[in-house]
Tab-separated table of C-alpha atoms and ligand atoms in Angstrom:
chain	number	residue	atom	x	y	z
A	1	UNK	CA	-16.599	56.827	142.949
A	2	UNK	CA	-13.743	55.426	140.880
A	3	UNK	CA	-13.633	56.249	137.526
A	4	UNK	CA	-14.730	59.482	136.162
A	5	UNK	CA	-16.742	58.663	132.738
A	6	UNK	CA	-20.801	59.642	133.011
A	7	UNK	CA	-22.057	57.209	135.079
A	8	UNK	CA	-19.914	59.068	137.708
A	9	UNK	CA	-21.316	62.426	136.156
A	10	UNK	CA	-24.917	61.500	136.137
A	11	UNK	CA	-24.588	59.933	139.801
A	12	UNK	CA	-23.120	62.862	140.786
A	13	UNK	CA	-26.296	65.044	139.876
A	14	UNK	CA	-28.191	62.466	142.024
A	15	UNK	CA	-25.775	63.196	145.042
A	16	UNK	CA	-26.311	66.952	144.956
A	17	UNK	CA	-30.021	66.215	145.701
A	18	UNK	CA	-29.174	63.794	148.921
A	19	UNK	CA	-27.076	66.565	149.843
A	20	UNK	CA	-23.987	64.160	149.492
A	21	UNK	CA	-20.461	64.936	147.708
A	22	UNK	CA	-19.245	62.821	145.074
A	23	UNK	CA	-15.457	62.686	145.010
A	24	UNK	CA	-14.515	61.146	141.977
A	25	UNK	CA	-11.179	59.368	140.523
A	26	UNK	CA	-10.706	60.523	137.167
A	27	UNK	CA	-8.082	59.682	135.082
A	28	UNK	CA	-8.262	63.104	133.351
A	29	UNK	CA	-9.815	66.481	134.764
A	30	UNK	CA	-11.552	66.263	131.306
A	31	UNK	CA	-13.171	63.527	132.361
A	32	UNK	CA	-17.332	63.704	131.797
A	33	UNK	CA	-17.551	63.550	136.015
A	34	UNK	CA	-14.323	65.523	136.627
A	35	UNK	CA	-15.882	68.377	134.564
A	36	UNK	CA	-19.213	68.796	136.956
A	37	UNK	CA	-17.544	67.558	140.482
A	38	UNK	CA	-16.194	69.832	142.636
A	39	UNK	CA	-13.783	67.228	144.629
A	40	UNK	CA	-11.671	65.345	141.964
A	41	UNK	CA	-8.364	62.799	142.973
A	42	UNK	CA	-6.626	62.747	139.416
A	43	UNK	CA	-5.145	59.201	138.953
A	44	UNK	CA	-5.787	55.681	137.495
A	45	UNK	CA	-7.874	53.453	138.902
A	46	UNK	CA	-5.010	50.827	138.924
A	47	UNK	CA	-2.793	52.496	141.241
A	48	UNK	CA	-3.399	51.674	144.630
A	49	UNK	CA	-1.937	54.373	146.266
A	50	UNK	CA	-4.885	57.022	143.998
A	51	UNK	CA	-7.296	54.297	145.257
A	52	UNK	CA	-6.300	55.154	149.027
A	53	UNK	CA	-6.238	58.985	148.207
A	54	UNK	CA	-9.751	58.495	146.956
A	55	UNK	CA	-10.961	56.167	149.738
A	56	UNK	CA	-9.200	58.758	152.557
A	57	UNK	CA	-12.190	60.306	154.694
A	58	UNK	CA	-15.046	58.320	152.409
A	59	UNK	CA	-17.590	56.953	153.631
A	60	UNK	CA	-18.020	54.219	151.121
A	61	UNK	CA	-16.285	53.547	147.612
A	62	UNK	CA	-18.005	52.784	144.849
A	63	UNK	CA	-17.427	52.504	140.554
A	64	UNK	CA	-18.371	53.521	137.557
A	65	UNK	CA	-16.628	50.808	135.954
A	66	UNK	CA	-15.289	47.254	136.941
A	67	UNK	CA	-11.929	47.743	135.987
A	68	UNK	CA	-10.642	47.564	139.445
A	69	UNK	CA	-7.855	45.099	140.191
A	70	UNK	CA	-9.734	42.805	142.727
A	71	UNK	CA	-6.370	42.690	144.920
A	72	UNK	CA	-6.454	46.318	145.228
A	73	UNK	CA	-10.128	46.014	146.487
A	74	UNK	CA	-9.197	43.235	148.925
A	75	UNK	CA	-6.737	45.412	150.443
A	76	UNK	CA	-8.702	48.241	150.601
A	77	UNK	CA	-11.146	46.257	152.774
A	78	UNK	CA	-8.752	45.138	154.988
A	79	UNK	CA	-7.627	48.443	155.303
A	80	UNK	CA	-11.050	49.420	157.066
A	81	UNK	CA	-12.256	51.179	153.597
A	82	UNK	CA	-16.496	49.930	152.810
A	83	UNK	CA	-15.915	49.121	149.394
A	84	UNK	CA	-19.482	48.659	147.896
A	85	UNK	CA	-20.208	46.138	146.007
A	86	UNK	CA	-17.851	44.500	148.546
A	87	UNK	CA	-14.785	42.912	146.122
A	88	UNK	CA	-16.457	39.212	146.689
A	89	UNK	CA	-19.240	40.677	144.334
A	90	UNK	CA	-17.551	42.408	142.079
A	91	UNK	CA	-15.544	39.915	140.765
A	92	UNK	CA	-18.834	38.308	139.388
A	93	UNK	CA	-18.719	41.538	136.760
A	94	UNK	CA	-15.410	41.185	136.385
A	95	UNK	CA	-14.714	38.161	135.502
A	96	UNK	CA	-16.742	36.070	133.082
A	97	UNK	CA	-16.131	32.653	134.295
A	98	UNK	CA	-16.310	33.129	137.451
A	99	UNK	CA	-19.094	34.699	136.826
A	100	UNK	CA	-20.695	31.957	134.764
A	101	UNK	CA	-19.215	29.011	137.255
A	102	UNK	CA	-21.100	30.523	139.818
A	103	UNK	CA	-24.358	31.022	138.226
A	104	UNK	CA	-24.143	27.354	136.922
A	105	UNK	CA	-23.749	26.490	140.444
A	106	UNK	CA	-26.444	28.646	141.798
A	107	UNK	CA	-28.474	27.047	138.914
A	108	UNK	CA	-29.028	30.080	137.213
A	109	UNK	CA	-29.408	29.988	132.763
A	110	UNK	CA	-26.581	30.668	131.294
A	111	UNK	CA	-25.138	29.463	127.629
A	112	UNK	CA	-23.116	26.234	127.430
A	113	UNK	CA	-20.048	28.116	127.817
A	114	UNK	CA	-16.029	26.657	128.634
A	115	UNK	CA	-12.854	27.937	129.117
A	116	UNK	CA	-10.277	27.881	126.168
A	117	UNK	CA	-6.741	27.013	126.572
A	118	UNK	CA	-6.493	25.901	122.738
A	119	UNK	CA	-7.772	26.769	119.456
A	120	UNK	CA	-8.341	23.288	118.607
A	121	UNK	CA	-10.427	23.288	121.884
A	122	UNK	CA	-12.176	26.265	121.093
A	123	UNK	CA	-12.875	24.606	117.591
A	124	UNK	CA	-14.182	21.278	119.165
A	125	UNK	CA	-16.375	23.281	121.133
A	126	UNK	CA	-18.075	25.134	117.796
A	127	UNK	CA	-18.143	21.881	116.100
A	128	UNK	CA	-20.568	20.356	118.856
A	129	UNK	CA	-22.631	23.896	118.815
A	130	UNK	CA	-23.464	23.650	114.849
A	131	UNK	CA	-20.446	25.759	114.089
A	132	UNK	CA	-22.337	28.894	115.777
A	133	UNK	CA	-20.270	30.265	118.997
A	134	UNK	CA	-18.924	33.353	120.707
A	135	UNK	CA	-15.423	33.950	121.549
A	136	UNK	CA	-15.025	36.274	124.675
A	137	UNK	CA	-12.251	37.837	126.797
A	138	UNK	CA	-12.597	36.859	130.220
A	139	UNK	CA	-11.601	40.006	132.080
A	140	UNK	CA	-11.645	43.888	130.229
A	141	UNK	CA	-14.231	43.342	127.732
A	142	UNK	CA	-16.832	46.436	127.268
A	143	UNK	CA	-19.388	47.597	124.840
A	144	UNK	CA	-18.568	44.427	122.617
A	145	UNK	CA	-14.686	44.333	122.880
A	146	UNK	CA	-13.151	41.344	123.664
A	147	UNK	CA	-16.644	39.776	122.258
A	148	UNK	CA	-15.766	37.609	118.505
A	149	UNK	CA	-19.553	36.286	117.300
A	150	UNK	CA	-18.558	33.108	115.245
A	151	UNK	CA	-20.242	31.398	112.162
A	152	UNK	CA	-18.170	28.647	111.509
A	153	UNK	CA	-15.942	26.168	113.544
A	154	UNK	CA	-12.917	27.960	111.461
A	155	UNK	CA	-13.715	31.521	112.540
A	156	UNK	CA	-13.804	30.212	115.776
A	157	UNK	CA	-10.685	28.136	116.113
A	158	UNK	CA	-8.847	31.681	114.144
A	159	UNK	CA	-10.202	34.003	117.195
A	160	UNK	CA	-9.274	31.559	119.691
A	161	UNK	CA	-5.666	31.155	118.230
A	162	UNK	CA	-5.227	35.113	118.095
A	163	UNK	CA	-6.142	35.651	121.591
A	164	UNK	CA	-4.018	32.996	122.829
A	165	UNK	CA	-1.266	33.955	120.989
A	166	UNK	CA	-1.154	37.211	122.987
A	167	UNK	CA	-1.706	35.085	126.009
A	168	UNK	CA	-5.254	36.900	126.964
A	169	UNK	CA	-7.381	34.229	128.995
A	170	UNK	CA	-10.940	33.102	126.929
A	171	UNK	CA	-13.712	31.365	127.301
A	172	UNK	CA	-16.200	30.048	124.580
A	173	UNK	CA	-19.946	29.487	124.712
A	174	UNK	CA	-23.045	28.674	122.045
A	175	UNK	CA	-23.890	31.664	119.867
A	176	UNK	CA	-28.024	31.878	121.265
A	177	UNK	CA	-30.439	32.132	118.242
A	178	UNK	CA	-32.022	34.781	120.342
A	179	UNK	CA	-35.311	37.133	119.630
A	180	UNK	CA	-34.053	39.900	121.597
A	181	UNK	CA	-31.957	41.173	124.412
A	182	UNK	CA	-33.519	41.925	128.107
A	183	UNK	CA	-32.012	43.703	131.300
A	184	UNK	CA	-32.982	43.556	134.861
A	185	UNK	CA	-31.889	46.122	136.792
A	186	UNK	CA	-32.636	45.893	140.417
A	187	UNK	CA	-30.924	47.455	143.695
A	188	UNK	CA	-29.472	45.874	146.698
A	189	UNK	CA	-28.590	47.850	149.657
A	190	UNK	CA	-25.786	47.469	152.267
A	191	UNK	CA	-29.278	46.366	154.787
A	192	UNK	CA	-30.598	43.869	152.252
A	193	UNK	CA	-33.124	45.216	150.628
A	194	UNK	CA	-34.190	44.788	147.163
A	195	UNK	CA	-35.953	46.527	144.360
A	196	UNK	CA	-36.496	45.891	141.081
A	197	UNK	CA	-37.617	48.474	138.272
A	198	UNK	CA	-39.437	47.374	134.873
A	199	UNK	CA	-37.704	44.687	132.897
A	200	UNK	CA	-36.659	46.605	129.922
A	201	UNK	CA	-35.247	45.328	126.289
A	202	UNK	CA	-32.322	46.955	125.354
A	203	UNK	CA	-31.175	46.947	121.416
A	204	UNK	CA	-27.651	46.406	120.454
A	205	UNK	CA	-25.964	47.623	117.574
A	206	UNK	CA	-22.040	46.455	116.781
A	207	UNK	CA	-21.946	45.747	120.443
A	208	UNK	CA	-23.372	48.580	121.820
A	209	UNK	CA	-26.693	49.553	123.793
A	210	UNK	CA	-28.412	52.195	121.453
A	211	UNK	CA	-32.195	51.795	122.752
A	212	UNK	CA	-33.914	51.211	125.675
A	213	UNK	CA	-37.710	50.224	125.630
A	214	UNK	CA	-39.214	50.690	129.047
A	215	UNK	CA	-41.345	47.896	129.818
A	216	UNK	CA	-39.414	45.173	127.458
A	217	UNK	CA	-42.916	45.451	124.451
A	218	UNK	CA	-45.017	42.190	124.516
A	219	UNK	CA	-42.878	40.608	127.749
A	220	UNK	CA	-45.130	37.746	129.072
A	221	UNK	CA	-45.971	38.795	132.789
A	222	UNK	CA	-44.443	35.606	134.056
A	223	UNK	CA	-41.130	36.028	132.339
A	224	UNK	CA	-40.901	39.711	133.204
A	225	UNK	CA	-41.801	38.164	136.669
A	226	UNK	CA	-38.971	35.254	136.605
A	227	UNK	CA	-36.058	38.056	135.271
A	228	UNK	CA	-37.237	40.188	138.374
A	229	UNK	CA	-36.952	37.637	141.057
A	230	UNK	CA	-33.740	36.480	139.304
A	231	UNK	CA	-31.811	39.906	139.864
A	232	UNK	CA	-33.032	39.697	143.196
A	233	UNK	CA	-31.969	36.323	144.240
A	234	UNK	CA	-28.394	36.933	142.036
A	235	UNK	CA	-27.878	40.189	144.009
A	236	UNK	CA	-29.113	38.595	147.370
A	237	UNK	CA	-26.676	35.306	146.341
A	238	UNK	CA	-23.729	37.136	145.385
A	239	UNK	CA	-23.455	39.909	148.084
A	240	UNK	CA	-24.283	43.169	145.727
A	241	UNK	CA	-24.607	46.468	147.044
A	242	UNK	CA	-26.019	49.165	144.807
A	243	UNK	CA	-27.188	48.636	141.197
A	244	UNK	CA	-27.046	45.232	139.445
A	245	UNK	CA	-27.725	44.973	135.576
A	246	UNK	CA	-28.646	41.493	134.769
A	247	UNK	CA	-28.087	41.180	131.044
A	248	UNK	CA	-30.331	38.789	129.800
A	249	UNK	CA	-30.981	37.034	126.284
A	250	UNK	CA	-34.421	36.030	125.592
A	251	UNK	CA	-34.315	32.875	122.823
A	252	UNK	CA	-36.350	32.353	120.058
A	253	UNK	CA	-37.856	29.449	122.120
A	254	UNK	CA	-39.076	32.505	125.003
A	255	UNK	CA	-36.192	31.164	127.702
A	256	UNK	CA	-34.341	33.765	130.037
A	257	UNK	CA	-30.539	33.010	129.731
A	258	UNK	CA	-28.175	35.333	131.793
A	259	UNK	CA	-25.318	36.791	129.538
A	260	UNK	CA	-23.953	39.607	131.901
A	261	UNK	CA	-23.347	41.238	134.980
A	262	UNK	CA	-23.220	44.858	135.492
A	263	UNK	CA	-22.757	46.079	139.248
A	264	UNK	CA	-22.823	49.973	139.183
A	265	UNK	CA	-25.946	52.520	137.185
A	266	UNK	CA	-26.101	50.886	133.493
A	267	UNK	CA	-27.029	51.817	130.141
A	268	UNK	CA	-30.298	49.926	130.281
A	269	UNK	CA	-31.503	51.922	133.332
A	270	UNK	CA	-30.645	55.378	131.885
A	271	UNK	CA	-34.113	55.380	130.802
A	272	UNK	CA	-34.798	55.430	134.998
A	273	UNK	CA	-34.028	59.579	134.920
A	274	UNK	CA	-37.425	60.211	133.619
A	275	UNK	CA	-39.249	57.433	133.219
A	276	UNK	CA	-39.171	56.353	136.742
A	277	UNK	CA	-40.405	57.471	139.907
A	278	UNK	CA	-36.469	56.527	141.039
A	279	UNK	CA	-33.358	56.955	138.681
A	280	UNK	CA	-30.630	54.089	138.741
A	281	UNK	CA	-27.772	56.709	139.822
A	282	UNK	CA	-30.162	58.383	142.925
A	283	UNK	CA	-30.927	54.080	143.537
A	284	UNK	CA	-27.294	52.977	143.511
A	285	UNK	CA	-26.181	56.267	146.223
A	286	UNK	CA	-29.580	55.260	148.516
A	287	UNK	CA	-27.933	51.122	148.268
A	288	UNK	CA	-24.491	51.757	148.780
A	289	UNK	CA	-25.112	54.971	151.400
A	290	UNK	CA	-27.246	52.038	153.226
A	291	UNK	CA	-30.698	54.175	153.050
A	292	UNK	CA	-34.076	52.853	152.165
A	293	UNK	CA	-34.562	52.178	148.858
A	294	UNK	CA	-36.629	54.429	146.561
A	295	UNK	CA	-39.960	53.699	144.366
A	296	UNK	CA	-39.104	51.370	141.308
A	297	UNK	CA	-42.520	52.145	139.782
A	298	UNK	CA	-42.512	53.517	135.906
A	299	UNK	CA	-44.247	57.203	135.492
A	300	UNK	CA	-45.419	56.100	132.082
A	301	UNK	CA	-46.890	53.421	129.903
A	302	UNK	CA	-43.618	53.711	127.356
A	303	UNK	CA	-40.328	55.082	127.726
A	304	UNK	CA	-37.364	54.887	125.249
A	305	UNK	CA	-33.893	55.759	125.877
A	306	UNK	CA	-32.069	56.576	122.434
A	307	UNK	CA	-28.183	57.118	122.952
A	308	UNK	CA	-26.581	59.625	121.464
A	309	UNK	CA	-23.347	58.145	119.208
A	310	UNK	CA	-21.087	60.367	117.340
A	311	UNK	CA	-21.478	60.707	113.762
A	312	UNK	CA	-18.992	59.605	111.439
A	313	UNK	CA	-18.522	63.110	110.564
A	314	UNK	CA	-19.320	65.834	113.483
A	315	UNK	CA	-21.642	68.041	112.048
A	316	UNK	CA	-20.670	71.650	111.451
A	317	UNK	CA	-23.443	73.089	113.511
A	318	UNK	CA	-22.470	73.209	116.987
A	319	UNK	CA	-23.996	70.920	119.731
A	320	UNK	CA	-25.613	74.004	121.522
A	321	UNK	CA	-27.446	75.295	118.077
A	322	UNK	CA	-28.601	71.126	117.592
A	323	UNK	CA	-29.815	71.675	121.303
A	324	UNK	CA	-31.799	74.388	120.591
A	325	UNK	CA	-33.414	73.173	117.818
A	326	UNK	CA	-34.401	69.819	118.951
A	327	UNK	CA	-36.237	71.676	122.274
A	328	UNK	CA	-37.696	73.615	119.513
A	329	UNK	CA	-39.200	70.592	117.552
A	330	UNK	CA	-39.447	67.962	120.565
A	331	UNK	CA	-40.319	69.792	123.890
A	332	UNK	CA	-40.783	66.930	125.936
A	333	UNK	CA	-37.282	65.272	125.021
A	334	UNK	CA	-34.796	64.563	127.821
A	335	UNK	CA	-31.452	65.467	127.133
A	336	UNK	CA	-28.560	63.922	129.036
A	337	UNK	CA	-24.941	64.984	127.303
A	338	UNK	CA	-21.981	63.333	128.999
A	339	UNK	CA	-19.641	66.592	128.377
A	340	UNK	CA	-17.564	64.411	125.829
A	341	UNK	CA	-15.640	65.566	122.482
A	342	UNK	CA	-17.570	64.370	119.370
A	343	UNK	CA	-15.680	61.106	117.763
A	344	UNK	CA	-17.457	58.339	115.051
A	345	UNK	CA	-19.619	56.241	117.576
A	346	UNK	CA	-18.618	57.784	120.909
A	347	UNK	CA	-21.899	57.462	123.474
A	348	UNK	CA	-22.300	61.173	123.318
A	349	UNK	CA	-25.430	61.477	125.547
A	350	UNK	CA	-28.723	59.797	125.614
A	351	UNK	CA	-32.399	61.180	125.091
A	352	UNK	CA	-35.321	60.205	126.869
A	353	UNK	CA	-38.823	60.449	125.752
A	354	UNK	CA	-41.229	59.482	128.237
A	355	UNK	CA	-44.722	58.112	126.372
A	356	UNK	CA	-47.643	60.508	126.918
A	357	UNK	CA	-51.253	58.946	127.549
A	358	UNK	CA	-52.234	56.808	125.002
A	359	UNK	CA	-49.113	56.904	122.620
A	360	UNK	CA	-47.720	53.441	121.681
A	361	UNK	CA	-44.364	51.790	121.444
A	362	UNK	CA	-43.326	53.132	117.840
A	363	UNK	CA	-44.109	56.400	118.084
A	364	UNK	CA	-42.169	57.084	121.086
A	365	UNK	CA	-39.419	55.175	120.151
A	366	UNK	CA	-39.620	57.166	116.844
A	367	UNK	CA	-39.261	59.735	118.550
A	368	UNK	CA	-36.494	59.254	120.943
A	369	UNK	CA	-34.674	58.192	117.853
A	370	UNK	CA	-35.179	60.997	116.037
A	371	UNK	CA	-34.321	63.299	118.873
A	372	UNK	CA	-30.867	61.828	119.060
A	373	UNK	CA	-30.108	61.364	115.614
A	374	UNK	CA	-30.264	64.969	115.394
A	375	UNK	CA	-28.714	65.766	118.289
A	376	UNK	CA	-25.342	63.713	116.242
A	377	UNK	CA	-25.750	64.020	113.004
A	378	UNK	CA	-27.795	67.469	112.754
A	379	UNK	CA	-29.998	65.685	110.421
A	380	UNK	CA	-33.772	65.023	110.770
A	381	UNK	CA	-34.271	60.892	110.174
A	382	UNK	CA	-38.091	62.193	108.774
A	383	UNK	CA	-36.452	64.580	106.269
A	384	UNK	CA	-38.041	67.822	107.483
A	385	UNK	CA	-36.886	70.637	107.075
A	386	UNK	CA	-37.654	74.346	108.858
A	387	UNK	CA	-36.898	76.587	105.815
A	388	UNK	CA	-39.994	74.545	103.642
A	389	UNK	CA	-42.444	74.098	106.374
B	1	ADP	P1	-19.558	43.234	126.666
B	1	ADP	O1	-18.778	42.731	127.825
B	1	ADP	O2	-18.747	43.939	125.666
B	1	ADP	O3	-20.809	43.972	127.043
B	1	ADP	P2	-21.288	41.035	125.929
B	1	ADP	O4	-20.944	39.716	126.496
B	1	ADP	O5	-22.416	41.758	126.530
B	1	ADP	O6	-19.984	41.924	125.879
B	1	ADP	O7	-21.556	40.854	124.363
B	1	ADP	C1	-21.812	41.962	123.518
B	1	ADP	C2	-22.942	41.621	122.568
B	1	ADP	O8	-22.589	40.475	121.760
B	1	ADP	C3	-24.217	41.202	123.280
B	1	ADP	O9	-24.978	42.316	123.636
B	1	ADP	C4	-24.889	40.352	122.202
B	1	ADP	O10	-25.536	41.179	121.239
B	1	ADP	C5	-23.727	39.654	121.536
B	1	ADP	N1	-23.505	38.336	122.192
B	1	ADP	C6	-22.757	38.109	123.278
B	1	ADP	N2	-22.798	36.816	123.635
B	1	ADP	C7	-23.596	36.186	122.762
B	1	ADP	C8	-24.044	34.831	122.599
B	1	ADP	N3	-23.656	33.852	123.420
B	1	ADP	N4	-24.878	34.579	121.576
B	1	ADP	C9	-25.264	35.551	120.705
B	1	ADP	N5	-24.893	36.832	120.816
B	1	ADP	C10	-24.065	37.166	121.807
């Protein structure tokens, strides 16, 4: 797997049960994956000749990010090295218009988008959409980077004239008056076949998946249905093999529109490790090892995934003392820590709480955010306290 950061870690538990070895390229042997794997190549993922030290004796390459240089792929393939999701896929995660050209073309919703090659362009282009657009690096954008949300036709003709001052290639499209934010993660192996798990909505804050909710609450049947057969026919389409996160938007008017492509385990299927009979990372080693694929089905009614971002301050108890104490309060939470040094927003970990019989939406979710809130900021969001109770 290239790139050691925890979706390498976390896939890397799920190889230890298939009785597979992940080697992993890490840039750093502190690396979350390079901590836990016992076959580490140290070297950056834009060197080719790591990428062939990696690849040497492998039966299949995969990522944890899409970072790649798609030349370095390419050559890799031609090299004789099964690069999964073959480069031809990839690209579609790596770069966002030609990732949105070829939805458009496959007829698949995306926002009125266009590539910027002037501010005054970019500015024309707010001025038709009410003023209200969204700025976006084409290639290296993550966790909201590279990602300007615009108000006016000003604010967006100002982010279009920074980025091209620094010559980094944009694109524009129409800020969507959206009611919330969907993913569908489904699987693809090297065979063909497809699964799809739950259509989950995932909640954003300053760019950055904090919450899961596993089903997506209140999801018509026919639109959870649609999203489904859409990562299907987008991973059948576009060649994936192994995971593909289809990050959706769903508008205030109830339509689907694509926003993203993820092609490797994602943040919105973290909630998988518990709450589903299959996890993403065990899904994405069955895809790209060419096995069958496993059971998609949820184990529960509800499950939330809560990540676990770094205070502003760490706390002064230690993580293994916050540990113990949340087991102590919340038995049935899920803890999944990445191995990373605390740092103001850093995804730390992530919690799951799987719903028990009977228990609704908010009270999991209240849970599963109080379980990592702790776990951060060594503070109880209910105010309780041991010593008075
Ligand atoms: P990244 O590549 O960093 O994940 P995204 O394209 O997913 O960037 O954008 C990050 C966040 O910005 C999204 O999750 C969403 O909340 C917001 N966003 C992105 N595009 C739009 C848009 N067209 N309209 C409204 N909000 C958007």
């Amino acid at each position: 797997m290239i790139g050691g950061g925890q979706l390498a870690r976390m896939t890397h538990q799920a190889a230890i049960a298939l009785g597979q070895t992940l080697r992993v390229l890490a840039v750093d042997a502190t690396d979350p994956a390079a901590q836990v794997s016992p076959d580490i190549v140290l070297g950056a993922h834009t060197d080719y000749d790591a990428l062939v030290r990696v690849a040497d004796g492998a039966t299949v390459v995969t990522f944890d990010h899409e970072h790649v240089p798609t030349e370095h792929l390419r050559r890799l393939v031609a090299n004789g090295v099964d690069v999964a999701p073959p480069p031809e896929a990839l690209v579609h995660a790596q770069d966002k218009l030609v990732m949105r050209r070829r939805l458009t073309a496959l007829g698949a919703p995306v926002p009125r988008f266009a590539a910027v090659d002037s501010a005054e362009g970019a500015a024309a282009f707010a001025a038709q959409a009410g003023g209200g657009a969204v700025i976006k690096t084409i290639r290296g954008g993550y966790d909201g980077r590279g990602v300007v949300l615009c108000d006016t036709v000003e604010q967006a003709r100002e982010a279009a004239a920074g980025y091209l001052a620094e010559s980094v290639p944009i694109l524009i499209e129409d800020r969507v008056a959206m009611r919330r934010e969907l993913s569908a993660l489904v699987a693809r192996s090297a065979f063909g076949q497809g699964a799809a798990w739950p259509v989950v909505q995932t909640v954003q804050r300053d760019g950055i998946c904090v919450e899961t909710l596993a089903p997506a609450p209140e999801l018509p049947a026919a639109t959870a249905a649609a999203a489904q057969q859409l990562g299907l026919r987008l991973a059948e389409e576009l060649g994936v093999v192994g995971v593909l996160a289809v990050e959706l938007f769903e508008t205030v008017d109830g339509e689907i529109l694509v926003n993203e492509l993820a092609m490797r385990p994602h943040n919105s299927g973290h909630w998988t490790m518990d709450g589903a009979v299959t996890s993403q990372f065990e899904q994405h080693l069955r895809a790209v090892l060419d096995y069958p694929l496993g059971d998609t089905a949820a184990r529960s009614e509800v499950t939330v995934m809560s990540n676990v971002l770094g205070a502003p301050q760490p706390p002064a108890m230690c993580l293994d003392e916050r540990v113990h104490h949340l087991f102590a309060r919340i038995p049935d939470a899920k803890v999944h820590m990445y191995g990373k040094g605390e740092r103001a927003g850093r995804k730390l970990g992530h919690v799951n709480v799987v719903g028990r019989p009977g228990e609704d939406v908010a009270t999991v979710r209240e849970r599963a955010n109080r379980a990592s809130h702790w776990l951060s900021h060594a503070e109880w969001t209910d105010g309780w306290d041991p010593h008075s109770s």
